[in-house]
Coordinates of N, CA and C in Angstrom, one line a residue:
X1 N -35.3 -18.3 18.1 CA -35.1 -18.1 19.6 C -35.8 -19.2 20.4
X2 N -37.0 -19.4 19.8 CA -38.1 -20.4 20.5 C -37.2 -21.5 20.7
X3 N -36.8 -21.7 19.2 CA -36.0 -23.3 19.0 C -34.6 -23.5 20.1
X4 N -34.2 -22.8 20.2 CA -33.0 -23.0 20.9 C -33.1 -23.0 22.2
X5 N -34.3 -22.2 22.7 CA -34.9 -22.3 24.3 C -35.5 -23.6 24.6
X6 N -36.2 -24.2 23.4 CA -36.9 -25.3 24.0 C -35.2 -26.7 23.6
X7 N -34.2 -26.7 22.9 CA -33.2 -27.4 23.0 C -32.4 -27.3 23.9
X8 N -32.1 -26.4 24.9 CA -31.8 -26.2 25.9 C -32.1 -26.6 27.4
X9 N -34.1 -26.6 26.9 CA -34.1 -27.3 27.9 C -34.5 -28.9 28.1
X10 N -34.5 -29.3 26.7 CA -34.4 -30.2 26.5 C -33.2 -31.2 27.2
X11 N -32.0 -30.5 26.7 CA -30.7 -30.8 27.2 C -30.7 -30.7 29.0
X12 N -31.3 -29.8 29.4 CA -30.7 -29.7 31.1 C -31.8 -30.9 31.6
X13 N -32.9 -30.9 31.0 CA -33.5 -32.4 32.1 C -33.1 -33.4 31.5
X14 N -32.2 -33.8 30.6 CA -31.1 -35.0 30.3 C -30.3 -34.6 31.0
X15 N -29.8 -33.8 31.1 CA -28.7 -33.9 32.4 C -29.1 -34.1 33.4
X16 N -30.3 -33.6 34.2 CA -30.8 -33.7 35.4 C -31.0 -35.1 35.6
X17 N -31.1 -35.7 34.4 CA -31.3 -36.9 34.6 C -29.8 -38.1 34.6
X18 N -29.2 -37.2 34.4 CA -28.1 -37.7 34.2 C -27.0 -37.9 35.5
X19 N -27.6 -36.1 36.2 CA -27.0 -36.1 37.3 C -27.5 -37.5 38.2
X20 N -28.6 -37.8 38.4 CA -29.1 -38.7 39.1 C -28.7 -39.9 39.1
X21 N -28.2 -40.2 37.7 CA -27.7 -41.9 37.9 C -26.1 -41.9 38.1
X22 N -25.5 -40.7 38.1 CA -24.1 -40.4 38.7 C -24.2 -39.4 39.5
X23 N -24.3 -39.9 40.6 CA -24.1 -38.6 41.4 C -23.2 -38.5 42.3
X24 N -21.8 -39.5 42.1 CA -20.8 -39.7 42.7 C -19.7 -38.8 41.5
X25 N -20.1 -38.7 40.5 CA -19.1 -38.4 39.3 C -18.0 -37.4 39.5
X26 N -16.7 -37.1 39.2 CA -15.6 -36.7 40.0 C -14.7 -36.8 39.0
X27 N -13.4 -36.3 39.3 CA -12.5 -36.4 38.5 C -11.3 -37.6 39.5
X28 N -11.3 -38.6 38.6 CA -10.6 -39.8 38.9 C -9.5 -39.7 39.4
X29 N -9.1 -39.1 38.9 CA -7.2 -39.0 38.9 C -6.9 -38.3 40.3
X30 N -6.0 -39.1 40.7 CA -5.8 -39.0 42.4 C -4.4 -37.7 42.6
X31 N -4.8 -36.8 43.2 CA -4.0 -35.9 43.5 C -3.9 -35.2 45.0
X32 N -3.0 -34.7 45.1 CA -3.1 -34.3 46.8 C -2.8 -32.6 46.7
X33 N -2.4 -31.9 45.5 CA -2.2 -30.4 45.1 C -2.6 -30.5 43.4
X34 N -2.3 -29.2 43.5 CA -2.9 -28.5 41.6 C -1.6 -29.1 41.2
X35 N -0.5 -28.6 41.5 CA 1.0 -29.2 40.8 C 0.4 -30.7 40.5
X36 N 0.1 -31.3 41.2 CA 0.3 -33.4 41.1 C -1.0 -33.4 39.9
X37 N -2.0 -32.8 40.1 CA -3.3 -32.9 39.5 C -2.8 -32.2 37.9
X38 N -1.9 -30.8 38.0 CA -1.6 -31.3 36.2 C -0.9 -32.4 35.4
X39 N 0.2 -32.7 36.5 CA 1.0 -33.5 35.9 C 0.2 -35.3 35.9
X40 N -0.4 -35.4 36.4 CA -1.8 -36.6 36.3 C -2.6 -36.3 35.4
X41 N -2.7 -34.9 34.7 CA -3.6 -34.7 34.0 C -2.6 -34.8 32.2
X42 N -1.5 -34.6 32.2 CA -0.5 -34.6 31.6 C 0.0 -36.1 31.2
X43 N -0.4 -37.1 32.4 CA 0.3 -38.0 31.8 C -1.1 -39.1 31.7
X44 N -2.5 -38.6 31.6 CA -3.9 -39.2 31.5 C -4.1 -38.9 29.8
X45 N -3.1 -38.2 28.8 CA -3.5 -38.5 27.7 C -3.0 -39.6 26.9
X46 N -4.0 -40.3 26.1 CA -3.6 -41.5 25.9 C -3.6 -42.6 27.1
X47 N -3.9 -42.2 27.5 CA -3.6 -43.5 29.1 C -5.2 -43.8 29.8
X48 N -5.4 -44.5 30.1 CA -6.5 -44.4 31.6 C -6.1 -43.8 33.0
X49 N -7.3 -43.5 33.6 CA -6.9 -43.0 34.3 C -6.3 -43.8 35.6
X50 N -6.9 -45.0 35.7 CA -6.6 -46.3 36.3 C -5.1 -46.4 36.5
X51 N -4.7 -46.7 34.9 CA -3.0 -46.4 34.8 C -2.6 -45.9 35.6
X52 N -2.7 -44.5 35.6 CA -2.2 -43.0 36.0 C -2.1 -43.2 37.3
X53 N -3.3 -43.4 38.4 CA -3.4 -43.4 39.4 C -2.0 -44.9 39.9
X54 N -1.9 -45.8 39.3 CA -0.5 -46.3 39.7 C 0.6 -46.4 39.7
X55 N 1.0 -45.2 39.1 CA 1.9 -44.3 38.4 C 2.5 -43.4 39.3
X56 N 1.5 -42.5 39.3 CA 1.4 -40.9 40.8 C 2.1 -41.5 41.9
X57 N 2.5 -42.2 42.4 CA 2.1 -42.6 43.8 C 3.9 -42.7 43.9
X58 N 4.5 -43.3 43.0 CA 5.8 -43.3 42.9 C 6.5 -42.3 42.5
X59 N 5.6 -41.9 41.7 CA 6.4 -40.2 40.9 C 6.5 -39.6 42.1
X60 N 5.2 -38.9 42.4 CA 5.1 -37.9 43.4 C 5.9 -37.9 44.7
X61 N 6.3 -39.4 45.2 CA 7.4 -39.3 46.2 C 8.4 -39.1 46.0
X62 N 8.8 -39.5 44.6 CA 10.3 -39.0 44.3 C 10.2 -37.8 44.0
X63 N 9.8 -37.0 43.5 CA 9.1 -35.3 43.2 C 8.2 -34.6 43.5
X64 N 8.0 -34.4 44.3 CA 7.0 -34.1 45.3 C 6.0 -32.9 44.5
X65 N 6.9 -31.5 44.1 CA 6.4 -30.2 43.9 C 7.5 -30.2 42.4
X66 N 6.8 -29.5 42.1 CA 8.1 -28.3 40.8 C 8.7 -28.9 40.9
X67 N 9.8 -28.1 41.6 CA 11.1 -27.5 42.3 C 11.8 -28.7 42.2
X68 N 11.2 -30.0 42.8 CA 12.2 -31.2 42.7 C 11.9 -31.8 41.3
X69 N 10.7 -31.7 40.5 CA 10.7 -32.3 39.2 C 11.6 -31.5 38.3
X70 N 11.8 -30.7 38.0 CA 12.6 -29.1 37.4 C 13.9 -29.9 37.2
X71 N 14.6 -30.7 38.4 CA 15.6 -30.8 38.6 C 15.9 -32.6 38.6
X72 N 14.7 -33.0 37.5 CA 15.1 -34.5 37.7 C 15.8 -35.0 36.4
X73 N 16.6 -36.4 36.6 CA 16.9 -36.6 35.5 C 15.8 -37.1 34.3
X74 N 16.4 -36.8 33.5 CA 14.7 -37.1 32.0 C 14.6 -39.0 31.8
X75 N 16.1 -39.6 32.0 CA 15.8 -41.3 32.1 C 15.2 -41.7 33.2
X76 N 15.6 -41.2 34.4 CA 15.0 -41.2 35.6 C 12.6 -41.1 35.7
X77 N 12.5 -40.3 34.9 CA 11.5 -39.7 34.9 C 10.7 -40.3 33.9
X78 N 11.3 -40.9 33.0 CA 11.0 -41.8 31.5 C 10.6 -43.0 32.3
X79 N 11.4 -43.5 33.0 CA 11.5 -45.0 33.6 C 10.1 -45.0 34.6
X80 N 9.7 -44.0 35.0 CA 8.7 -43.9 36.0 C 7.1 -43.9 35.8
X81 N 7.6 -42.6 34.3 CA 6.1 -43.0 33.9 C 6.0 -44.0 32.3
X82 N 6.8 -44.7 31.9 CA 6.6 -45.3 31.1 C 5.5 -46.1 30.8
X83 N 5.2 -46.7 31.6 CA 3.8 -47.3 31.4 C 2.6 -46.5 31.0
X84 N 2.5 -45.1 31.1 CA 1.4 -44.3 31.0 C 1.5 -43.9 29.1
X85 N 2.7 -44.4 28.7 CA 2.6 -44.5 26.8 C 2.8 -43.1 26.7
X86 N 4.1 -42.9 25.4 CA 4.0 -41.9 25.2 C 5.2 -41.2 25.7
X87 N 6.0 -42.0 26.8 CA 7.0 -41.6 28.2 C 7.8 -41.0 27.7
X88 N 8.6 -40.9 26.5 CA 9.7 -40.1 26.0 C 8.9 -38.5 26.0
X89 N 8.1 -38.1 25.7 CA 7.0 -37.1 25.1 C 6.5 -36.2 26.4
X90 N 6.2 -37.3 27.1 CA 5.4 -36.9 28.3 C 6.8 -36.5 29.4
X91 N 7.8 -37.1 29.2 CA 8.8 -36.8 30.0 C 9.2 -35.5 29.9
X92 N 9.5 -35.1 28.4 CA 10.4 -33.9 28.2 C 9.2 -32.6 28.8
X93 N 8.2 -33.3 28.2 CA 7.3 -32.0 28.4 C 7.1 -31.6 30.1
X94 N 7.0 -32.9 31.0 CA 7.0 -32.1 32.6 C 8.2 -31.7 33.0
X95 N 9.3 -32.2 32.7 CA 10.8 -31.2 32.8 C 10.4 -29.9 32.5
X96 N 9.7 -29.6 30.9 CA 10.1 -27.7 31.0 C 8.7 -27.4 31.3
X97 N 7.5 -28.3 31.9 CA 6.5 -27.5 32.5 C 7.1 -27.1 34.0
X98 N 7.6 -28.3 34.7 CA 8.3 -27.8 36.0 C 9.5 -27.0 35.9
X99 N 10.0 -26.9 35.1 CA 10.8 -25.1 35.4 C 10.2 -24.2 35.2
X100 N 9.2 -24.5 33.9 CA 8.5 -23.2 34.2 C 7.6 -22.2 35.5
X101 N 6.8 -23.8 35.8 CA 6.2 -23.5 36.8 C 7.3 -22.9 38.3
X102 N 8.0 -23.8 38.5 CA 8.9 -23.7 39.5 C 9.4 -22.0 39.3
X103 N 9.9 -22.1 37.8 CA 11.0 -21.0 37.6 C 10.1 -19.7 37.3
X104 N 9.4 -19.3 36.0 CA 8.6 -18.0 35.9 C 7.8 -17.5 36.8
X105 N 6.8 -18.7 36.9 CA 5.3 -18.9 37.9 C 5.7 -18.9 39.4
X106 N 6.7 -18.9 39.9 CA 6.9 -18.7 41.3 C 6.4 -20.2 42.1
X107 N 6.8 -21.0 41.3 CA 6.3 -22.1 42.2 C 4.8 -22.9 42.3
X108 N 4.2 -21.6 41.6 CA 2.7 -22.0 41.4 C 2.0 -22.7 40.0
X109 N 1.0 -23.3 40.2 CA 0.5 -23.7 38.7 C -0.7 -22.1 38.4
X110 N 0.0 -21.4 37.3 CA -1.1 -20.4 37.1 C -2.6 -20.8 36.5
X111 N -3.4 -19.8 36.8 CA -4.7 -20.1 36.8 C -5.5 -19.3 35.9
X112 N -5.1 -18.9 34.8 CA -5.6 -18.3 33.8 C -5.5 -19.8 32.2
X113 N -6.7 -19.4 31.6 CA -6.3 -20.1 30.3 C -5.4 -19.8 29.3
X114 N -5.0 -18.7 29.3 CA -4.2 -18.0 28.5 C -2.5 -19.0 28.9
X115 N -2.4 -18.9 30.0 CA -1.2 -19.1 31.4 C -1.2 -20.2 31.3
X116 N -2.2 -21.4 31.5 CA -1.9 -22.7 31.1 C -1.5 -23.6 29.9
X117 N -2.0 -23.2 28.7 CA -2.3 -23.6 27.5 C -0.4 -23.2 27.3
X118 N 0.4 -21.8 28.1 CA 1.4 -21.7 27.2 C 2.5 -22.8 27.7
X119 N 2.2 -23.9 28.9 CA 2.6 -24.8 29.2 C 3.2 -25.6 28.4
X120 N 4.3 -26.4 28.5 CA 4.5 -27.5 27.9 C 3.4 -28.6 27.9
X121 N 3.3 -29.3 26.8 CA 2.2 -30.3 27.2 C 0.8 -30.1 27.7
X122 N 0.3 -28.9 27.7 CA -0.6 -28.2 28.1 C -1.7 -28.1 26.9
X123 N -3.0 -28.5 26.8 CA -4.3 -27.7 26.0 C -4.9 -27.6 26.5
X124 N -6.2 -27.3 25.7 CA -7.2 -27.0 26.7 C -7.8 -27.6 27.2
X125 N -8.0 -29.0 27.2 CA -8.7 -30.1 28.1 C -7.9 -30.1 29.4
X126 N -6.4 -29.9 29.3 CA -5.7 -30.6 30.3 C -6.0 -28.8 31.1
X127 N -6.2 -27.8 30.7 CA -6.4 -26.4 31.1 C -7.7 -26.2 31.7
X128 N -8.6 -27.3 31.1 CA -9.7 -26.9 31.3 C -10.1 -27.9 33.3
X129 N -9.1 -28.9 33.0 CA -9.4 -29.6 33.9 C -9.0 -29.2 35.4
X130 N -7.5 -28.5 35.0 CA -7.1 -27.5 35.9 C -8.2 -26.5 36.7
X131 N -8.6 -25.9 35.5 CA -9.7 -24.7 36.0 C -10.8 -25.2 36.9
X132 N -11.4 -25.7 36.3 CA -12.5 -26.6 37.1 C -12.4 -27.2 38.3
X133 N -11.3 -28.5 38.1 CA -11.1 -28.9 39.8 C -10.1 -28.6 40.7
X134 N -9.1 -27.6 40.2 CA -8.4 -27.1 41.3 C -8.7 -25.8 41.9
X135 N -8.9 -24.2 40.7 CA -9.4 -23.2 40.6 C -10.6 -23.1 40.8
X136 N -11.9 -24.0 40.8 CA -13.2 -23.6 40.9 C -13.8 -22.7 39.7
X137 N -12.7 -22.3 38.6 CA -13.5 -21.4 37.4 C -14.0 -22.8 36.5
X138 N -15.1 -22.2 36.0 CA -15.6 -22.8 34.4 C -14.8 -23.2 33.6
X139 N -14.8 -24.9 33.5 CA -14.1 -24.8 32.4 C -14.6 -26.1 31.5
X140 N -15.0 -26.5 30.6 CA -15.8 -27.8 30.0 C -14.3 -28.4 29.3
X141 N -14.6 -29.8 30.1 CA -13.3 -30.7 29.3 C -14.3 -31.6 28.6
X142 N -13.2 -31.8 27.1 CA -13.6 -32.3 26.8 C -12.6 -33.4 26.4
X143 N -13.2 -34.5 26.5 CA -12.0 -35.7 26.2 C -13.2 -36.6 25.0
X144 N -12.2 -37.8 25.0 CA -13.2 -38.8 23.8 C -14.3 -39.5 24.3
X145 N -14.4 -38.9 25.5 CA -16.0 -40.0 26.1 C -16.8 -38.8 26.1
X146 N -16.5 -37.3 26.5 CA -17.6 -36.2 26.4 C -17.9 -36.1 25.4
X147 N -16.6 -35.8 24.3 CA -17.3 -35.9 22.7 C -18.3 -36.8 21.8
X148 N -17.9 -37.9 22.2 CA -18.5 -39.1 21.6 C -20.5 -39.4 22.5
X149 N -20.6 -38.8 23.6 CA -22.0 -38.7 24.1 C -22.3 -37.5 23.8
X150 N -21.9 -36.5 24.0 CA -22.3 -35.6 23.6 C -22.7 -35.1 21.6
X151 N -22.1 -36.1 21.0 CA -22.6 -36.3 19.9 C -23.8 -36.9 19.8
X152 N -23.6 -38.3 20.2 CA -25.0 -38.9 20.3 C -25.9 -38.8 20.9
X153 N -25.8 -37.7 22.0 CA -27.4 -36.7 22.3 C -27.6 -36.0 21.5
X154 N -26.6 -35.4 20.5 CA -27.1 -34.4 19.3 C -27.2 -33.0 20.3
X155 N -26.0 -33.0 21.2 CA -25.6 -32.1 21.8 C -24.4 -31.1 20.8
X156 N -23.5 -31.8 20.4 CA -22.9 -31.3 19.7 C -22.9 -32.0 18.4
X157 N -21.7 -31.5 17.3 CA -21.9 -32.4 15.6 C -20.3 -32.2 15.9
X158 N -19.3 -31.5 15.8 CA -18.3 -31.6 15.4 C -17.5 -32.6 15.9
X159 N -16.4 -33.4 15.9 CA -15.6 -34.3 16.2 C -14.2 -33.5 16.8
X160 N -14.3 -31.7 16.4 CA -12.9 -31.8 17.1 C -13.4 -31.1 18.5
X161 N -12.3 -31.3 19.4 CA -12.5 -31.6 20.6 C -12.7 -29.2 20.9
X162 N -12.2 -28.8 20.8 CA -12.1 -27.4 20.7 C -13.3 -26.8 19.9
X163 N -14.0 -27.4 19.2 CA -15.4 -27.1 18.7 C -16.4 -27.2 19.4
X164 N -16.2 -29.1 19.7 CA -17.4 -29.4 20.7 C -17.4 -28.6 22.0
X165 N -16.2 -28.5 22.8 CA -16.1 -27.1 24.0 C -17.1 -26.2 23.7
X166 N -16.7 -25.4 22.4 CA -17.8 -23.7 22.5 C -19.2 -24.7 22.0
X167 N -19.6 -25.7 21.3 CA -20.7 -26.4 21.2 C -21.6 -26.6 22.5
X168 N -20.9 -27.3 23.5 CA -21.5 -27.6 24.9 C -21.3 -26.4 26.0
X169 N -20.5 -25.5 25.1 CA -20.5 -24.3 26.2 C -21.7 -22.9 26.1
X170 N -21.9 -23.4 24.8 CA -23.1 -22.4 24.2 C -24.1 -22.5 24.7
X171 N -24.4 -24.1 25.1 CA -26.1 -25.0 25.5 C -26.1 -25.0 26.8
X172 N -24.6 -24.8 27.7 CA -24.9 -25.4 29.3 C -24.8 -24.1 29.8
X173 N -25.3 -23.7 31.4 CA -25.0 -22.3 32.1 C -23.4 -22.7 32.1
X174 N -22.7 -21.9 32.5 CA -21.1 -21.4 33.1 C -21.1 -22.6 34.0
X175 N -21.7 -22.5 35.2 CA -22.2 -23.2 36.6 C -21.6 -24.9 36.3
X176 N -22.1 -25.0 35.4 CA -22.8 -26.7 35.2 C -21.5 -27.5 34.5
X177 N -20.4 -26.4 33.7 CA -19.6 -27.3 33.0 C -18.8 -28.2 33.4
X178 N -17.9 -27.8 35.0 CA -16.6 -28.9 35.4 C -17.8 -30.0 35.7
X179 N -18.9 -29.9 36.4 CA -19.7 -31.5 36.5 C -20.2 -31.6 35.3
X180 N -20.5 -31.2 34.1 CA -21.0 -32.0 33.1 C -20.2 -32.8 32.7
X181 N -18.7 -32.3 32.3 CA -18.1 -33.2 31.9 C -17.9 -34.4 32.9
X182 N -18.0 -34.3 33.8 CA -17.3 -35.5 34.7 C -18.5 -36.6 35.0
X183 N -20.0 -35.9 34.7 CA -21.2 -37.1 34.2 C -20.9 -37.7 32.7
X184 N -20.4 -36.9 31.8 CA -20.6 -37.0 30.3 C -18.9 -38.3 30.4
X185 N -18.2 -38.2 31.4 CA -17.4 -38.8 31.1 C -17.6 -40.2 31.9
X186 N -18.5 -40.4 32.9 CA -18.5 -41.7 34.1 C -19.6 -42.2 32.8
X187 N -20.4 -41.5 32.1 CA -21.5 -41.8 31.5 C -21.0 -43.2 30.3
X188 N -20.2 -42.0 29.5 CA -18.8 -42.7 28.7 C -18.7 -43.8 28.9
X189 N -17.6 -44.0 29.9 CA -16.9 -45.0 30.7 C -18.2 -46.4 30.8
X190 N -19.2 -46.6 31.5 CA -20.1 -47.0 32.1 C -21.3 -48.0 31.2
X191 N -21.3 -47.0 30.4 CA -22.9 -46.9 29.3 C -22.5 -46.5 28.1
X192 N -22.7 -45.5 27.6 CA -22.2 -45.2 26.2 C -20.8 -45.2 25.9
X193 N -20.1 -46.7 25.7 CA -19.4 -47.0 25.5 C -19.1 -46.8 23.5
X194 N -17.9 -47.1 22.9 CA -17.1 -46.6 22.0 C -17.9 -47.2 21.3
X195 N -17.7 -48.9 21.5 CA -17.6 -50.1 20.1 C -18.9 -50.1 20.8
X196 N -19.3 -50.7 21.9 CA -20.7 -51.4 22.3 C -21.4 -50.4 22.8
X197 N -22.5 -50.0 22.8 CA -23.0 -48.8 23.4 C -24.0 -49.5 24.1
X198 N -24.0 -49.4 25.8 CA -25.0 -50.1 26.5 C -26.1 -49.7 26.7
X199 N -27.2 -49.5 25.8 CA -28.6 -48.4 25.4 C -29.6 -49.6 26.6
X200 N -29.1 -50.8 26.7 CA -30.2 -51.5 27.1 C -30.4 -50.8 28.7
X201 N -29.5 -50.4 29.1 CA -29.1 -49.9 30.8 C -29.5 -48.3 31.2
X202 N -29.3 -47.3 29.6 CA -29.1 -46.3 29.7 C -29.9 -45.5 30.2
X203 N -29.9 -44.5 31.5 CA -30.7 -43.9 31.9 C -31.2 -42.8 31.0
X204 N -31.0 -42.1 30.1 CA -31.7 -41.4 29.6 C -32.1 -41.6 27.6
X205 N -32.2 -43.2 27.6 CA -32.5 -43.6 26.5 C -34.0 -42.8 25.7
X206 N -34.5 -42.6 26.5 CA -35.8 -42.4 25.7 C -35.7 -40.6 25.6
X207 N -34.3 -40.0 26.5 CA -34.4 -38.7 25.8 C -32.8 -38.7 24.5
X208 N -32.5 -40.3 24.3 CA -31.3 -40.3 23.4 C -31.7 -39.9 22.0
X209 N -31.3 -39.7 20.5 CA -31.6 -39.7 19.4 C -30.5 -40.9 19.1
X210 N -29.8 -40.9 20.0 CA -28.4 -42.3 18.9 C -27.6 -42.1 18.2
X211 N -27.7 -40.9 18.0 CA -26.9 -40.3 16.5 C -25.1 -41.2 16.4
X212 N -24.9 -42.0 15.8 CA -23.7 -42.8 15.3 C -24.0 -43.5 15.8
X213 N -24.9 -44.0 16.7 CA -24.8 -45.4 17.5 C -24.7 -46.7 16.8
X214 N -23.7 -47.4 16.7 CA -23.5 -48.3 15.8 C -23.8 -49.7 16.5
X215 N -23.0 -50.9 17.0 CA -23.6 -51.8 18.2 C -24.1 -51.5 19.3
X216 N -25.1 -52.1 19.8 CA -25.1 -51.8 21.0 C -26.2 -53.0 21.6
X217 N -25.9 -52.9 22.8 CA -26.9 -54.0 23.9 C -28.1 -53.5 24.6

């Protein structure tokens, strides 16, 4: 019991410190409702978010809500987000999320995990992301920049993405998870980079262990 109280708090003043050198950290992907923010979150797999955000801006005028995506053509819709990789895949899947949404859900994006996940093109990262920044519930995303720092704090060990969740959900309060991830992911992005790891810059190097750290500056 000792051990896991003193790793816990180990962890939160790495975060706290974490918080401090991001304290702008946010979810990137530009949306103006929960409808625009799944389907950005839908077409951010495999893609950056950079992409995405030049993408949205044309989609969303030609489809504003559901109701008009439900009802678009699939080459039409291919051609739009094609650049975001994947566009055949990602197409079919917001066609029968927006009927569903439009058609079962009454128009709304539901807000349960159970209710998300049975989405087209829906898991639990893209469920969790939902919860978190449109719903306000707890939800820890995890993508390949949470996982991959959150390994090398020796936060988590597992590699699949649905492990590390209950791993980082076990160690952090409820409270803390939609901003953890969104530090664990600017952190990512910024610093603990994939191939190069920038340890020379890194604010909380001296509470790092490294664990995989392979190159780095």
């Amino acid at each position: 019991m000792g051990s896991n109280k003193h790793q816990q708090d180990k962890v939160l003043q790495t975060l706290k410190r974490l918080e401090q050198a991001y304290p702008d950290a946010h979810c990137a992907l530009l949306h103006n409702s929960t409808w625009q923010l799944l389907v950005a979150t839908i077409l951010s797999a495999q893609c950056t978010d950079v992409r995405v955000n030049q993408v949205t801006p044309a989609l969303f005028a030609r489809y504003p809500g559901p109701a008009e995506m439900a009802k678009a053509e699939r080459v039409e819709l291919e051609e739009l987000i094609r650049s975001t990789g994947f566009f055949r895949n990602k197409a079919r899947n917001l066609l029968l999320c927006a009927q569903q949404v439009s058609g079962p859900h009454g128009g709304e994006v539901p807000r349960t995990m159970v209710e998300l996940v049975a989405l087209p093109g829906v898991g639990r990262k893209t469920a969790n992301v939902l919860l978190g920044n449109a719903f306000d519930i707890p939800g820890m995303v995890v993508d390949t920049h949470v996982g991959r720092v959150a390994r090398r704090l020796g936060w988590a060990q597992s590699r699949q993405p649905d492990v590390v969740e209950k791993e980082l959900c076990a160690l952090l309060p409820a409270e803390s998870w939609t901003q953890t991830a969104h530090i664990l992911i600017f952190h990512g992005r910024q610093c603990c980079r994939a191939q190069t790891a920038w340890c020379s810059r890194c604010p909380v190097l001296e509470m790092c262990p490294q664990i995989g750290v392979g190159r780095q500056k």
